JSON list of C-alpha atoms in Angstrom, two decimals:
[
{"chain": "A", "resi": 1, "resn": "UNK", "atom": "CA", "xyz": [69.49, -163.09, -60.04]},
{"chain": "A", "resi": 2, "resn": "UNK", "atom": "CA", "xyz": [72.25, -162.85, -57.45]},
{"chain": "A", "resi": 3, "resn": "UNK", "atom": "CA", "xyz": [74.36, -160.07, -59.04]},
{"chain": "A", "resi": 4, "resn": "UNK", "atom": "CA", "xyz": [72.69, -157.78, -61.57]},
{"chain": "A", "resi": 5, "resn": "UNK", "atom": "CA", "xyz": [75.60, -156.79, -63.81]},
{"chain": "A", "resi": 6, "resn": "UNK", "atom": "CA", "xyz": [73.37, -154.44, -65.81]},
{"chain": "A", "resi": 7, "resn": "UNK", "atom": "CA", "xyz": [72.57, -152.54, -62.61]},
{"chain": "A", "resi": 8, "resn": "UNK", "atom": "CA", "xyz": [76.27, -152.39, -61.68]},
{"chain": "A", "resi": 9, "resn": "UNK", "atom": "CA", "xyz": [77.08, -151.11, -65.18]},
{"chain": "A", "resi": 10, "resn": "UNK", "atom": "CA", "xyz": [74.81, -148.07, -64.98]},
{"chain": "A", "resi": 11, "resn": "UNK", "atom": "CA", "xyz": [76.96, -144.97, -65.42]},
{"chain": "A", "resi": 12, "resn": "UNK", "atom": "CA", "xyz": [80.04, -147.03, -66.29]},
{"chain": "A", "resi": 13, "resn": "UNK", "atom": "CA", "xyz": [81.77, -147.26, -69.67]},
{"chain": "A", "resi": 14, "resn": "UNK", "atom": "CA", "xyz": [82.75, -150.85, -68.92]},
{"chain": "A", "resi": 15, "resn": "UNK", "atom": "CA", "xyz": [81.68, -153.49, -66.40]},
{"chain": "A", "resi": 16, "resn": "UNK", "atom": "CA", "xyz": [82.73, -157.08, -65.98]},
{"chain": "A", "resi": 17, "resn": "UNK", "atom": "CA", "xyz": [81.96, -159.57, -63.23]},
{"chain": "A", "resi": 18, "resn": "UNK", "atom": "CA", "xyz": [85.12, -161.35, -62.11]},
{"chain": "A", "resi": 19, "resn": "UNK", "atom": "CA", "xyz": [85.44, -164.13, -59.55]},
{"chain": "A", "resi": 20, "resn": "UNK", "atom": "CA", "xyz": [82.59, -164.99, -57.23]},
{"chain": "A", "resi": 21, "resn": "UNK", "atom": "CA", "xyz": [82.27, -167.40, -54.31]},
{"chain": "A", "resi": 22, "resn": "UNK", "atom": "CA", "xyz": [79.50, -168.20, -51.83]},
{"chain": "A", "resi": 23, "resn": "UNK", "atom": "CA", "xyz": [80.40, -168.62, -48.15]},
{"chain": "A", "resi": 24, "resn": "UNK", "atom": "CA", "xyz": [80.26, -172.12, -46.69]},
{"chain": "A", "resi": 25, "resn": "UNK", "atom": "CA", "xyz": [77.04, -171.31, -44.82]},
{"chain": "A", "resi": 26, "resn": "UNK", "atom": "CA", "xyz": [75.44, -169.92, -48.00]},
{"chain": "A", "resi": 27, "resn": "UNK", "atom": "CA", "xyz": [74.75, -166.52, -46.44]},
{"chain": "A", "resi": 28, "resn": "UNK", "atom": "CA", "xyz": [77.32, -164.31, -48.16]},
{"chain": "A", "resi": 29, "resn": "UNK", "atom": "CA", "xyz": [78.55, -163.83, -51.69]},
{"chain": "A", "resi": 30, "resn": "UNK", "atom": "CA", "xyz": [82.00, -162.35, -52.34]},
{"chain": "A", "resi": 31, "resn": "UNK", "atom": "CA", "xyz": [82.50, -161.11, -55.88]},
{"chain": "A", "resi": 32, "resn": "UNK", "atom": "CA", "xyz": [84.79, -158.87, -57.87]},
{"chain": "A", "resi": 33, "resn": "UNK", "atom": "CA", "xyz": [84.00, -156.35, -60.58]},
{"chain": "A", "resi": 34, "resn": "UNK", "atom": "CA", "xyz": [86.18, -154.57, -63.10]},
{"chain": "A", "resi": 35, "resn": "UNK", "atom": "CA", "xyz": [84.97, -151.22, -64.42]},
{"chain": "A", "resi": 36, "resn": "UNK", "atom": "CA", "xyz": [88.20, -150.28, -66.22]},
{"chain": "A", "resi": 37, "resn": "UNK", "atom": "CA", "xyz": [88.80, -153.16, -68.64]},
{"chain": "A", "resi": 38, "resn": "UNK", "atom": "CA", "xyz": [92.32, -153.50, -67.24]},
{"chain": "A", "resi": 39, "resn": "UNK", "atom": "CA", "xyz": [91.54, -156.32, -64.78]},
{"chain": "A", "resi": 40, "resn": "UNK", "atom": "CA", "xyz": [91.57, -153.93, -61.83]},
{"chain": "A", "resi": 41, "resn": "UNK", "atom": "CA", "xyz": [89.05, -155.64, -59.60]},
{"chain": "A", "resi": 42, "resn": "UNK", "atom": "CA", "xyz": [87.04, -154.24, -56.72]},
{"chain": "A", "resi": 43, "resn": "UNK", "atom": "CA", "xyz": [85.83, -156.64, -54.03]},
{"chain": "A", "resi": 44, "resn": "UNK", "atom": "CA", "xyz": [82.22, -156.57, -52.84]},
{"chain": "A", "resi": 45, "resn": "UNK", "atom": "CA", "xyz": [80.30, -158.73, -50.38]},
{"chain": "A", "resi": 46, "resn": "UNK", "atom": "CA", "xyz": [76.54, -159.28, -50.58]},
{"chain": "A", "resi": 47, "resn": "UNK", "atom": "CA", "xyz": [74.32, -160.74, -47.87]},
{"chain": "A", "resi": 48, "resn": "UNK", "atom": "CA", "xyz": [72.24, -163.34, -49.72]},
{"chain": "A", "resi": 49, "resn": "UNK", "atom": "CA", "xyz": [69.63, -163.41, -46.95]},
{"chain": "A", "resi": 50, "resn": "UNK", "atom": "CA", "xyz": [68.72, -159.74, -47.44]},
{"chain": "A", "resi": 51, "resn": "UNK", "atom": "CA", "xyz": [70.11, -158.96, -50.89]},
{"chain": "A", "resi": 52, "resn": "UNK", "atom": "CA", "xyz": [71.98, -155.98, -49.44]},
{"chain": "A", "resi": 53, "resn": "UNK", "atom": "CA", "xyz": [75.68, -155.23, -49.44]},
{"chain": "A", "resi": 54, "resn": "UNK", "atom": "CA", "xyz": [77.29, -156.58, -46.27]},
{"chain": "A", "resi": 55, "resn": "UNK", "atom": "CA", "xyz": [78.45, -154.09, -43.66]},
{"chain": "A", "resi": 56, "resn": "UNK", "atom": "CA", "xyz": [82.12, -153.25, -43.64]},
{"chain": "A", "resi": 57, "resn": "UNK", "atom": "CA", "xyz": [84.77, -151.37, -45.62]},
{"chain": "A", "resi": 58, "resn": "UNK", "atom": "CA", "xyz": [83.73, -150.61, -49.18]},
{"chain": "A", "resi": 59, "resn": "UNK", "atom": "CA", "xyz": [85.00, -148.73, -52.18]},
{"chain": "A", "resi": 60, "resn": "UNK", "atom": "CA", "xyz": [88.59, -148.96, -53.25]},
{"chain": "A", "resi": 61, "resn": "UNK", "atom": "CA", "xyz": [89.22, -152.54, -52.20]},
{"chain": "A", "resi": 62, "resn": "UNK", "atom": "CA", "xyz": [91.31, -153.61, -55.17]},
{"chain": "A", "resi": 63, "resn": "UNK", "atom": "CA", "xyz": [92.14, -157.31, -55.43]},
{"chain": "A", "resi": 64, "resn": "UNK", "atom": "CA", "xyz": [93.91, -159.58, -57.88]},
{"chain": "A", "resi": 65, "resn": "UNK", "atom": "CA", "xyz": [91.73, -162.66, -57.40]},
{"chain": "A", "resi": 66, "resn": "UNK", "atom": "CA", "xyz": [89.65, -164.56, -54.90]},
{"chain": "A", "resi": 67, "resn": "UNK", "atom": "CA", "xyz": [91.31, -167.64, -53.42]},
{"chain": "A", "resi": 68, "resn": "UNK", "atom": "CA", "xyz": [90.20, -171.04, -54.64]},
{"chain": "A", "resi": 69, "resn": "UNK", "atom": "CA", "xyz": [88.05, -173.02, -52.25]},
{"chain": "A", "resi": 70, "resn": "UNK", "atom": "CA", "xyz": [89.36, -176.40, -51.19]}
]
């Protein structure tokens, strides 16, 4: 399992996985979650090689959507 939504939902009243996209090299996964039910998404990046969150700014990174890959 790449993103365990049940784990993300612990302690939350609501949790929904939004958009998700894998980097071209297959090493990173960018995904959004909504824990409000009002489509207020938070962006997260996961290193697929280690399973850990990628280093960098975290927390209140609110986004509307992830861009479509072409």
